[in-house]
Short mmCIF file of C-alpha atoms and ligand atoms in Angstrom, two decimals:
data_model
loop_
_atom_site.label_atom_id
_atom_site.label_comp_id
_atom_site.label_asym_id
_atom_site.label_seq_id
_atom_site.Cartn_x
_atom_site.Cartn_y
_atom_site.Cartn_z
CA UNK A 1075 76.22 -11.42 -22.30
CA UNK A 1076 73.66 -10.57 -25.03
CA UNK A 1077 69.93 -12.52 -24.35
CA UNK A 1078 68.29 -14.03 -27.41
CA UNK A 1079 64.43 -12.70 -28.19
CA UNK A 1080 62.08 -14.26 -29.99
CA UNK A 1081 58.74 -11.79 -31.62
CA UNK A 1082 56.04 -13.56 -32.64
CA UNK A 1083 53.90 -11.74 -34.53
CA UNK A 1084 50.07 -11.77 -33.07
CA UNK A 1085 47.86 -10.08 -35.79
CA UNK A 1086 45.72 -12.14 -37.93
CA UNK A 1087 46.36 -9.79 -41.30
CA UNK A 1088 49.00 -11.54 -43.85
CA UNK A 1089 51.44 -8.61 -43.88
CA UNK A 1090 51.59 -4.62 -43.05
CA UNK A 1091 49.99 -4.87 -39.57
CA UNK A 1092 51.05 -2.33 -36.85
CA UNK A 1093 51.93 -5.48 -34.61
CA UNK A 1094 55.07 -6.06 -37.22
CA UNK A 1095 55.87 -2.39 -37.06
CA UNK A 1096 55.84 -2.31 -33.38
CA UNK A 1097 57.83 -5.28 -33.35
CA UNK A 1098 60.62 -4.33 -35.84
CA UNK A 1099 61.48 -0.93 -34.14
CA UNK A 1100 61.92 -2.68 -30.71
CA UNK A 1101 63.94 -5.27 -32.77
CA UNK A 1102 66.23 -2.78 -34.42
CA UNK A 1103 66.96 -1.25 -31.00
CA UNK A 1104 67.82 -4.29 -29.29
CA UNK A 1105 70.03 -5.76 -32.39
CA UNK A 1106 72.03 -1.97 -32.22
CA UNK A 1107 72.26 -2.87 -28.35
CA UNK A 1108 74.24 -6.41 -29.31
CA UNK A 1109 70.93 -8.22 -28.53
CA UNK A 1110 69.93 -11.46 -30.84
CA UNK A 1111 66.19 -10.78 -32.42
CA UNK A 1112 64.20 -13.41 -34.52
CA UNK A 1113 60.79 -12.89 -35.90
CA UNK A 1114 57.49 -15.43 -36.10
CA UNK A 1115 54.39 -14.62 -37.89
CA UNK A 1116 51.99 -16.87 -35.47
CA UNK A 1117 49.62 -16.97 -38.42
CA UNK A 1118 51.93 -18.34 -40.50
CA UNK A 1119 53.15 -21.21 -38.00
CA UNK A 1120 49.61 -22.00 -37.49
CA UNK A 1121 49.57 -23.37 -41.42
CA UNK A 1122 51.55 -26.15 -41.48
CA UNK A 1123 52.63 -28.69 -37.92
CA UNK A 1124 56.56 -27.88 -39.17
CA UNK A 1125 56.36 -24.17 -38.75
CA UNK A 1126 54.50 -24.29 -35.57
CA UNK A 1127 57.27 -27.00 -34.56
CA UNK A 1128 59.55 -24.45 -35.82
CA UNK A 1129 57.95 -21.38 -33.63
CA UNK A 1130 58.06 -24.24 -30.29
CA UNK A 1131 61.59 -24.35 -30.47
CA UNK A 1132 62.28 -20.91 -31.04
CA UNK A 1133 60.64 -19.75 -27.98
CA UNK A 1134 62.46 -22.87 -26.00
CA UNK A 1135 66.01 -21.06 -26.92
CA UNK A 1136 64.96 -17.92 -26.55
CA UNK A 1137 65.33 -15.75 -23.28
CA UNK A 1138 62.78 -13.46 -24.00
CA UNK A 1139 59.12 -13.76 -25.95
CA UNK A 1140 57.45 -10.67 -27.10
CA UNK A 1141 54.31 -11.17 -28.27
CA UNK A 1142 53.16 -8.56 -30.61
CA UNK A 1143 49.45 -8.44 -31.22
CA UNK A 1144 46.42 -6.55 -32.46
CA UNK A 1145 43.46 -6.64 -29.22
CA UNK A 1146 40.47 -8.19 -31.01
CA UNK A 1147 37.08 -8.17 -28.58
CA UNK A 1148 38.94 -6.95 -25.87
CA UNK A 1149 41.70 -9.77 -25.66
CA UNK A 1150 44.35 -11.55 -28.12
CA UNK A 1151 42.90 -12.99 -31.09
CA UNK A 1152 42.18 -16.90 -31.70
CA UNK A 1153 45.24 -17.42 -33.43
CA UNK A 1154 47.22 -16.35 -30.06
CA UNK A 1155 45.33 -18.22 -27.99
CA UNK A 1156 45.91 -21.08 -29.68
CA UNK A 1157 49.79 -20.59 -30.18
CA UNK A 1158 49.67 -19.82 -26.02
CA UNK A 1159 47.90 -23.40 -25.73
CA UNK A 1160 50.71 -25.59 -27.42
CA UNK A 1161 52.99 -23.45 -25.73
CA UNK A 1162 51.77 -24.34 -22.59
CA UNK A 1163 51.35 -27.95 -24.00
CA UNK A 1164 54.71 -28.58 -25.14
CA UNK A 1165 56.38 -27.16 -21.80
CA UNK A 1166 54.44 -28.65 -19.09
CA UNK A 1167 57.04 -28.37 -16.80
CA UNK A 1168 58.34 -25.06 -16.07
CA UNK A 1169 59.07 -23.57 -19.80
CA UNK A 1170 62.80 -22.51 -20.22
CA UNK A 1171 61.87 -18.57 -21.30
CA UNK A 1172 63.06 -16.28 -19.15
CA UNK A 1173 60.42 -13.70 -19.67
CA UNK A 1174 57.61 -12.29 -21.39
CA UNK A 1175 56.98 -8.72 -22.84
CA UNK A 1176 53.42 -8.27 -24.67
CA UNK A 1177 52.86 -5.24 -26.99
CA UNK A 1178 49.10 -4.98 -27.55
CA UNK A 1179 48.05 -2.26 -30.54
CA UNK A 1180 43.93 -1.22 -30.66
CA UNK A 1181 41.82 0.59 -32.84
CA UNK A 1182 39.84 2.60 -29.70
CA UNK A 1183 41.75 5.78 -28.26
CA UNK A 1184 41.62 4.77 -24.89
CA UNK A 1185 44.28 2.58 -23.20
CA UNK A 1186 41.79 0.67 -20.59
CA UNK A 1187 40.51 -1.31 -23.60
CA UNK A 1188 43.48 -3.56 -23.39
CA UNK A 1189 43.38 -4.69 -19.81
CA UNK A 1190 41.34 -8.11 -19.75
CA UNK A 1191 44.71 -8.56 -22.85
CA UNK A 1192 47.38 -8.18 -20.81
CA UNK A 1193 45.62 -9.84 -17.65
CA UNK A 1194 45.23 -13.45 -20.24
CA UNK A 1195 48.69 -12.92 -21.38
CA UNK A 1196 49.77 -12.45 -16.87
CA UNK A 1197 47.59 -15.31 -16.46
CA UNK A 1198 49.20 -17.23 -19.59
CA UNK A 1199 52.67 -16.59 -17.53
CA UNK A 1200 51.42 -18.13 -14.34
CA UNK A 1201 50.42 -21.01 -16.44
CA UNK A 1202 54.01 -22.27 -17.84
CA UNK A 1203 55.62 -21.05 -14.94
CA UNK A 1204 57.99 -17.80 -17.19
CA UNK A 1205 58.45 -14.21 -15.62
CA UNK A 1206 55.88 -11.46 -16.97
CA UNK A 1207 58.15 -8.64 -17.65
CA UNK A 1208 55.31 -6.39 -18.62
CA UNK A 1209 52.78 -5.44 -20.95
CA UNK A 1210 52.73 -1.86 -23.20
CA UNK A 1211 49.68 -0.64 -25.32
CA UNK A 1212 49.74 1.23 -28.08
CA UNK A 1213 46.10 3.15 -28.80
CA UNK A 1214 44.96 4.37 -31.55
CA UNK A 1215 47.15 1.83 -33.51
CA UNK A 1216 45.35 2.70 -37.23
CA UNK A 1217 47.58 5.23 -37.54
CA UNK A 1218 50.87 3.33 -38.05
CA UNK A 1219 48.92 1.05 -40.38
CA UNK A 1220 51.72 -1.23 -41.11
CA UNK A 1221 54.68 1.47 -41.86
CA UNK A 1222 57.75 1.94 -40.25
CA UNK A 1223 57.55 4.05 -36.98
CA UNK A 1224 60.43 6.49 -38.29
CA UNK A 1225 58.20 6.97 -41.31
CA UNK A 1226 55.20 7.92 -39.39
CA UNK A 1227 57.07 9.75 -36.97
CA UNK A 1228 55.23 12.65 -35.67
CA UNK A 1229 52.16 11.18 -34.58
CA UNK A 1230 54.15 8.27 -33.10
CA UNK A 1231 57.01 10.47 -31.68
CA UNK A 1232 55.57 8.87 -27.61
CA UNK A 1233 55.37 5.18 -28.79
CA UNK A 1234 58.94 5.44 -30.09
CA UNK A 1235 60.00 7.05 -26.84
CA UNK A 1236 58.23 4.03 -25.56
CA UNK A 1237 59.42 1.20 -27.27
CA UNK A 1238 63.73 2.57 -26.83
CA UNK A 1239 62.81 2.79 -23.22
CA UNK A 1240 61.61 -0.27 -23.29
CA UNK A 1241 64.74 -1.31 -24.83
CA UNK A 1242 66.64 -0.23 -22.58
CA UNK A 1243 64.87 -1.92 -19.76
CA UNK A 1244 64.79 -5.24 -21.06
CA UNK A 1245 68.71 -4.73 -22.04
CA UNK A 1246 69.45 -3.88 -18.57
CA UNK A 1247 67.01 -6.53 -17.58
CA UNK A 1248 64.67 -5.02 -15.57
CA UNK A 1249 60.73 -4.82 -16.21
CA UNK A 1250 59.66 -2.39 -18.30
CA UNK A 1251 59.26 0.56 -16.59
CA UNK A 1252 56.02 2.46 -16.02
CA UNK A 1253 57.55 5.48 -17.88
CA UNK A 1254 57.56 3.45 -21.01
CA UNK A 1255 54.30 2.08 -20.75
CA UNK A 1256 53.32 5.71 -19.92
CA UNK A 1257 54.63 7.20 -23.28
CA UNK A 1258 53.52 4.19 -25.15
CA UNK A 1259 49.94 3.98 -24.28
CA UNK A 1260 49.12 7.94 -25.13
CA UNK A 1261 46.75 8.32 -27.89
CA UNK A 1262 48.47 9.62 -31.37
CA UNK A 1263 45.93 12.09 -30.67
CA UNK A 1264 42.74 13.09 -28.66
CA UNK A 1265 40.41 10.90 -28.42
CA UNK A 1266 37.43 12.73 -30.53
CA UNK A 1267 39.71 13.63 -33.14
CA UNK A 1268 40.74 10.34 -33.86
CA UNK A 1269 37.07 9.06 -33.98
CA UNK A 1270 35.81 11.77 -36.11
CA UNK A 1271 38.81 10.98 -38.15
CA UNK A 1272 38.42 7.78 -38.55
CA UNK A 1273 34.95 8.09 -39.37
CA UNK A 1274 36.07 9.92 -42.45
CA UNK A 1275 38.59 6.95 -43.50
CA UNK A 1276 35.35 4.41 -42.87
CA UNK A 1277 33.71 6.44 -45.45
CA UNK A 1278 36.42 7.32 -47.28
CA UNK A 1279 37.03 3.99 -47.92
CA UNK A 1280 33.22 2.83 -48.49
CA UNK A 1281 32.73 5.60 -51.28
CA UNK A 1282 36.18 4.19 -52.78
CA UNK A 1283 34.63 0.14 -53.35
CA UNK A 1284 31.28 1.43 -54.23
CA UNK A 1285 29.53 0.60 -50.87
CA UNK A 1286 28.66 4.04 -49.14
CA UNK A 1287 25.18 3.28 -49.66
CA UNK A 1288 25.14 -0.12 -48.26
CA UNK A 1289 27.41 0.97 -45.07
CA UNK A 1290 24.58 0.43 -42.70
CA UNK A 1291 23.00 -2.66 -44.32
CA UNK A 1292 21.51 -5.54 -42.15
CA UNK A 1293 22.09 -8.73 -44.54
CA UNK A 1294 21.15 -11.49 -42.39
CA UNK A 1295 17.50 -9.70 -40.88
CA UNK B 230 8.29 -20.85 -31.81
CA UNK B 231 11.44 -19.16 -30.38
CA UNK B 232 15.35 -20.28 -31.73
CA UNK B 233 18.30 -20.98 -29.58
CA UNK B 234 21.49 -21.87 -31.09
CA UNK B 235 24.00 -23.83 -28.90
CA UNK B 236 27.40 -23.15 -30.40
CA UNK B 237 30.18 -25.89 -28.54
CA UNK B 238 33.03 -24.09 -28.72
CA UNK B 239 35.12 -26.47 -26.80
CA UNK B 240 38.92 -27.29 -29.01
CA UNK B 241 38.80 -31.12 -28.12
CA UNK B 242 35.67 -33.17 -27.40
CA UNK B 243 34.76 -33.02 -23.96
CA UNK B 244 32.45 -35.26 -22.07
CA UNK B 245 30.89 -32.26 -19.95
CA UNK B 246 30.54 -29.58 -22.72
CA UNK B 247 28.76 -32.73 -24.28
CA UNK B 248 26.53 -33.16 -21.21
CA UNK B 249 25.96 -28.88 -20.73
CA UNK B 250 24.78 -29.11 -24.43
CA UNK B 251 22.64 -31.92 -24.04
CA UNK B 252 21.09 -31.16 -20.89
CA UNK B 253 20.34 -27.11 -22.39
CA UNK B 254 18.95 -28.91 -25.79
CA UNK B 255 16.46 -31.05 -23.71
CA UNK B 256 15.69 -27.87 -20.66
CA UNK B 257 14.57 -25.55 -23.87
CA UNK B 258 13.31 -27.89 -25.88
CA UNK B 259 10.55 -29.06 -23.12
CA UNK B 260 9.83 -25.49 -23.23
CA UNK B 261 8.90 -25.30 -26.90
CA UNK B 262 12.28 -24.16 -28.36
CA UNK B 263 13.75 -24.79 -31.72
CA UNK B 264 17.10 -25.47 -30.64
CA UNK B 265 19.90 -26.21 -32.88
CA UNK B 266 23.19 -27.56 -31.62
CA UNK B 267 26.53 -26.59 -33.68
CA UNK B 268 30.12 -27.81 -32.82
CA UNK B 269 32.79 -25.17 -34.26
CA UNK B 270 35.66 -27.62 -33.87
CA UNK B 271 34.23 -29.81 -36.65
CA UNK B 272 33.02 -26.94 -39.31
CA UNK B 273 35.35 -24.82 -41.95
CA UNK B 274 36.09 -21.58 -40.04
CA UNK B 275 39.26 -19.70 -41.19
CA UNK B 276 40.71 -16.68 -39.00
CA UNK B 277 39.50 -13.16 -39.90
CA UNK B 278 41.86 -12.01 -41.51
CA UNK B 279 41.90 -8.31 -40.04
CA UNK B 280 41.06 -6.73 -43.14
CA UNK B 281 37.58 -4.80 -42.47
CA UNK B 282 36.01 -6.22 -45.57
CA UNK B 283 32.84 -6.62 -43.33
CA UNK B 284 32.53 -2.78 -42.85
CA UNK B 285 33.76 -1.68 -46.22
CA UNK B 286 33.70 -3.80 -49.07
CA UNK B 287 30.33 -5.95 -47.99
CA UNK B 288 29.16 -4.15 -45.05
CA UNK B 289 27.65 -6.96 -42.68
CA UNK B 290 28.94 -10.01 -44.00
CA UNK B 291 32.65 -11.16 -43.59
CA UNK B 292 34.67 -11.77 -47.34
CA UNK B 293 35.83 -15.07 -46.09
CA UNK B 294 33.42 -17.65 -47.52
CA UNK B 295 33.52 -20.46 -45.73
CA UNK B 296 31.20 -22.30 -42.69
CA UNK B 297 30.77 -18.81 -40.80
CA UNK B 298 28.32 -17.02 -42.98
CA UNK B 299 25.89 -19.31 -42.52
CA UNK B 300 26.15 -19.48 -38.56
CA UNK B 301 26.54 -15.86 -38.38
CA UNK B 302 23.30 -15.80 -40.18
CA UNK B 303 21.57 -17.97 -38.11
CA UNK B 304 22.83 -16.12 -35.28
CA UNK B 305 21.24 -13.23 -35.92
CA UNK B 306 18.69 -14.65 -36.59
CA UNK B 307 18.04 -16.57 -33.26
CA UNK B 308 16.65 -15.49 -30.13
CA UNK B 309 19.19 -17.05 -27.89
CA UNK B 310 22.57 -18.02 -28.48
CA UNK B 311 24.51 -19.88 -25.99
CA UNK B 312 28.49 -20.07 -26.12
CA UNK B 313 29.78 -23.44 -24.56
CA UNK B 314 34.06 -23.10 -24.80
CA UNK B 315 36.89 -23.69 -22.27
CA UNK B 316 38.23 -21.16 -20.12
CA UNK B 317 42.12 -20.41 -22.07
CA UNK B 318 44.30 -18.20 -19.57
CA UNK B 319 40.98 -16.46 -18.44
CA UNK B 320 39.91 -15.85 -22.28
CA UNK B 321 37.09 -17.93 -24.28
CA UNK B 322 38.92 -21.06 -26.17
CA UNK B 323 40.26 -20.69 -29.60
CA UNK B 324 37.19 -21.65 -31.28
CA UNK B 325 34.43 -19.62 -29.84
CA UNK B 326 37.36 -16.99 -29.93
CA UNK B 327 37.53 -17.73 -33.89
CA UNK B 328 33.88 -17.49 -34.45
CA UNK B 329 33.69 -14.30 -32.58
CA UNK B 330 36.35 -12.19 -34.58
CA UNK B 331 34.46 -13.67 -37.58
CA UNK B 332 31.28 -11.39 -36.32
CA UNK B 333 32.86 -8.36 -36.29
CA UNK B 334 30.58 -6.82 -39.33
CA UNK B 335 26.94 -6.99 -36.53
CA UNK B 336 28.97 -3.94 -35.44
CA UNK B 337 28.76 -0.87 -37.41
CA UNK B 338 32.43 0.77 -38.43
CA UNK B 339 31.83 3.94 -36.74
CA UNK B 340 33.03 4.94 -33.34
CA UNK B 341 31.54 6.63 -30.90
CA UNK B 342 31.12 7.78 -27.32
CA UNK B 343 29.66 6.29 -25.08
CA UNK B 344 29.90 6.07 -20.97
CA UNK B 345 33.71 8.01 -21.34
CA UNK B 346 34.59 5.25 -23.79
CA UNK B 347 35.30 4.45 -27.48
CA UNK B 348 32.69 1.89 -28.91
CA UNK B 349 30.93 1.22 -32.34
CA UNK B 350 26.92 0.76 -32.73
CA UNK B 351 25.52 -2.53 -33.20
CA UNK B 352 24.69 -3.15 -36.81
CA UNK B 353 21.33 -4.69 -35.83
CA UNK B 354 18.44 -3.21 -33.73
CA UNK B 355 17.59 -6.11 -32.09
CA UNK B 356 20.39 -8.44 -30.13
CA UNK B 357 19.97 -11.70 -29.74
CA UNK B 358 19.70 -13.43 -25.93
CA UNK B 359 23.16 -14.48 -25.02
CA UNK B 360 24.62 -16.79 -22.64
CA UNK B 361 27.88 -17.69 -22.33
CA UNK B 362 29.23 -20.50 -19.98
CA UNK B 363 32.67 -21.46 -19.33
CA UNK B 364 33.57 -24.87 -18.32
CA UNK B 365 36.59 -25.39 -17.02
CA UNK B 366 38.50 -28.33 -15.09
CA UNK B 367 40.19 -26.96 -11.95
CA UNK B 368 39.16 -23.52 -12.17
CA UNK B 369 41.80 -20.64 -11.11
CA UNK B 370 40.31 -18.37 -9.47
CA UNK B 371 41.41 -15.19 -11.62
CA UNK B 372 40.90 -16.84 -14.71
CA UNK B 373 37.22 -17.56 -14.31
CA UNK B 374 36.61 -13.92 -12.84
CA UNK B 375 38.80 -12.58 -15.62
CA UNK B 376 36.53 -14.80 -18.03
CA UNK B 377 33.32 -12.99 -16.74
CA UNK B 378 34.66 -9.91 -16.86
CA UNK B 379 35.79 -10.46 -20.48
CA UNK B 380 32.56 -11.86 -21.76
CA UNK B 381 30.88 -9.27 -20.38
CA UNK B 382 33.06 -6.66 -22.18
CA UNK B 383 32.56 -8.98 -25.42
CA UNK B 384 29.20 -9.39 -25.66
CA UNK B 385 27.48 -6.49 -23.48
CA UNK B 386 24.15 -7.98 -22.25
CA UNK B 387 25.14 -11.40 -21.89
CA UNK B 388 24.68 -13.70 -18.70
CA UNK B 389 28.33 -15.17 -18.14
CA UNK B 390 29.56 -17.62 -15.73
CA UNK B 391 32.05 -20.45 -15.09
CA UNK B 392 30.99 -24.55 -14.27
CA UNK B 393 33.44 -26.01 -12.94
CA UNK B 394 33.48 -29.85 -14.96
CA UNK B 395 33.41 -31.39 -11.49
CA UNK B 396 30.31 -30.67 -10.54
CA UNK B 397 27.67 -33.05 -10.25
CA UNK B 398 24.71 -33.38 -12.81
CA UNK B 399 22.16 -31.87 -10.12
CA UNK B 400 24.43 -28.68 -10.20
CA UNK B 401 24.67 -28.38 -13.05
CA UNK B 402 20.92 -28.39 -14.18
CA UNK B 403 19.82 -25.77 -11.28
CA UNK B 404 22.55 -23.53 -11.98
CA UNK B 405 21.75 -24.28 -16.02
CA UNK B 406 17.86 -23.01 -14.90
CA UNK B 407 19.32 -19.88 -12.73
CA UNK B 408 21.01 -19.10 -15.54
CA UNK B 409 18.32 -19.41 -18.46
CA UNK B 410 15.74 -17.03 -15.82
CA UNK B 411 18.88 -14.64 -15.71
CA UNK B 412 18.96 -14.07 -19.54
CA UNK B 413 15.49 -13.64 -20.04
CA UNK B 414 14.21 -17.66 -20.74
CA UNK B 415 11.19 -18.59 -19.16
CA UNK B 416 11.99 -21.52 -17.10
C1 FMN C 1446 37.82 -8.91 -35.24
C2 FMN C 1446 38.40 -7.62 -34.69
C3 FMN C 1446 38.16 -7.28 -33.37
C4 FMN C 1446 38.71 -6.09 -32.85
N1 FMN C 1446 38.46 -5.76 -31.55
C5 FMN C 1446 38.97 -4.61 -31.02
C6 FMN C 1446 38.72 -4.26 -29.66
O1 FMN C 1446 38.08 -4.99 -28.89
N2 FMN C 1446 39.20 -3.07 -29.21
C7 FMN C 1446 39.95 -2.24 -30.00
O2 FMN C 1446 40.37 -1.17 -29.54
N3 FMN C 1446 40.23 -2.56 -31.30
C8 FMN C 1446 39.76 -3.73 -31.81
N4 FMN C 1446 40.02 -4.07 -33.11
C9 FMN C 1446 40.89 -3.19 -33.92
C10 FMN C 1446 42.35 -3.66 -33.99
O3 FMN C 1446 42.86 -3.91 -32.71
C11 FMN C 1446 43.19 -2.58 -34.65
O4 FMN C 1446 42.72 -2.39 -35.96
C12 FMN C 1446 44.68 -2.85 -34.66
O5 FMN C 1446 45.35 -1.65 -34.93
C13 FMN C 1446 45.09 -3.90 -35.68
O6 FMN C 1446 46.45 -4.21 -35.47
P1 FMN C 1446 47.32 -5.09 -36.50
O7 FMN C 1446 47.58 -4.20 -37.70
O8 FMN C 1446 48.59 -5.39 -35.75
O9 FMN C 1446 46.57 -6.31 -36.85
C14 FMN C 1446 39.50 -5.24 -33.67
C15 FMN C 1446 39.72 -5.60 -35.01
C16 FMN C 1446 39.18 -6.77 -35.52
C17 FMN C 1446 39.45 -7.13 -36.97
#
């Protein structure tokens, strides 16, 4: 029988993030598997007491929560946190989710960044009582910048592998396998490419609103 | 005379974050310190939006104008700050969280290496003193490890650790004291 999956979608930014690309591909394979998706910006429900309401009950008839979201200082941002807290408040008792998956995207190159993340989101488990069914990173995550996967393709060719792997495993429902962390957490590229270019796209985009001068600025001293 | 800027992160009012607050107001204060005591719950503060305005657009101070620019200012601008906020599923609550993300432009956009790992320079030369205590009912075990090992990661430098809201007033003051020494306060 097909499981029902609810993504709610972790990063702070009103549209384009990489957490809603992430999100979408793993969505489109498990709808082509006979799977029922649904998608909630946690942003979003965090504006008004009916969408939050809203998001509550969707994760009550779901089977499955993904959380997608952007690591900010090392763990989930505020806006997670808080979702995670009336989670936990509206199902005291044990919560009716079967399981969660969290998909963490970064901005560093290295896939230890995101540990203390997926440890909160274990812990966050342990807390309402629902399975952790595992936790992928994505480094490097800049690079998808809010497009589709298929259209970034090449650079993205081991989180894809990654994410229909995934698939698979929560299809079959297992937990996601090492091999699909594996291929999701390695860097688009090496690691001192991607910082020196990046460092090119900070300036890049300094020179571009006038503030190239002003990049190293101390306003408050 | 030196600043300190107690910032009660706690999401609901509680009765021992009060007391921590207090009892740090009156320790530094006694000790000729300017201290100023802020409660996030009660100002303005939107989520940062993601959107690196900080680095690029008005490198240093976040686009959002709302009760964070003038905290982040007088954070920088103090010599100690002290984060007060519940322990969430080992992670800061959502307020100190909030105010946090908000401070992304003290770090400079750049990466670089250092120690095998990815990080970007501090925007300013000179950090403030930072201590950040979690207070937290009936501690779990992992969480309050995970929350010092998180803190530390957030703020590099900082003296972390985890009260547990049980313990009694004496406690709390000598390991308030241990803690001040640790961080660089004369005590
Ligand atoms: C406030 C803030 C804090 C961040 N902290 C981290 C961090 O600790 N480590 C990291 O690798 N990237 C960090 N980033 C970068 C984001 O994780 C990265 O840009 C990510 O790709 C954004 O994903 P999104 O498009 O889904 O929001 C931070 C970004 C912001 C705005």
């Amino acid at each position: 029988m097909s499981r029902s999956y609810t993504f709610l979608i972790g990063s702070p930014k009103p549209s384009g993030s990489t957490s809603e690309s992430l999100a979408d591909h793993l969505m489109g394979r498990l709808e082509s598997e006979g799977e029922r998706v649904s998608k909630v910006s946690v942003r979003k429900a965090l504006a008004s007491e009916e969408a939050m309401n809203d998001l509550l009950d969707r994760v009550q008839s779901s089977d499955v929560i993904v959380l997608c979201f952007p690591l900010y200082y090392y763990t989930l941002p505020a806006i997670c946190l808080e979702a995670m807290t009336l989670i936990r408040r509206r199902y005291s008792e044990k919560a009716p989710t079967q399981g969660l998956l969290a998909i963490v995207n970064q901005g560093f190159p290295e896939e230890s960044h995101a540990e203390q993340a997926l440890e909160s989101c274990r812990s966050f488990c342990d807390h309402v009582s629902i399975g952790y069914i595992g936790g992928l990173v994505m480094p490097a995550g800049g690079v998808v910048n809010g497009e589709p996967l298929m259209k970034v393709r090449g650079r993205v060719r081991s989180q894809i592998k990654g994410l229909n792997m995934a698939a698979m495993d929560l299809v079959n429902g297992d937990p996601i396998g090492s091999t699909a962390a594996k291929a999701m957490a390695r860097p688009p590229m090496s690691p001192w490419l991607y910082r020196i270019i990046a460092n090119r796209n900070w300036k890049r985009m300094a020179r571009k609103n006038g503030t190239m001068k002003q990049l190293k600025d101390r306003p408050y001293a | 005379m030196p600043k300190a800027l107690i910032l009660d992160g706690a999401d609901h009012k509680d009765p021992r974050v009060d007391y921590i607050g207090s009892l740090l107001e009156e320790i530094m204060a006694e000790r000729g310190w300017v201290v100023e005591s802020v409660t996030l719950r009660r100002l303005e503060l939107d989520s940062c939006r993601g959107c690196f305005g900080c680095w690029v657009k008005t490198p240093g101070e976040c686009v959002i104008k709302d009760d964070a620019i003038d905290l982040l200012r007088k954070q920088v601008t103090s010599d100690l700050v002290v984060d007060l906020t519940e322990v969430l599923f080992g992670s800061p609550s959502y307020h100190t969280k909030l105010f946090m993300e908000r401070g992304l432009g003290s770090a400079l956009p750049f990466m670089i290496k250092r120690k095998g790992m990815t990080q970007h320079p501090l925007r300013y030369e000179c950090e403030p003193m930072h201590l950040m205590i979690g207070v937290a009912r009936e501690i779990v075990q992992g969480d309050a490890e995970l929350f010092r090992r998180l803190a530390s990661r957030c703020c590099p430098g900082a003296v972390t650790e985890v009260i547990d809201s049980d313990a009694s007033d004496d406690k709390v003051k000598e390991l308030l004291l241990v803690l001040l020494n640790e961080v660089g306060v004369k005590v």
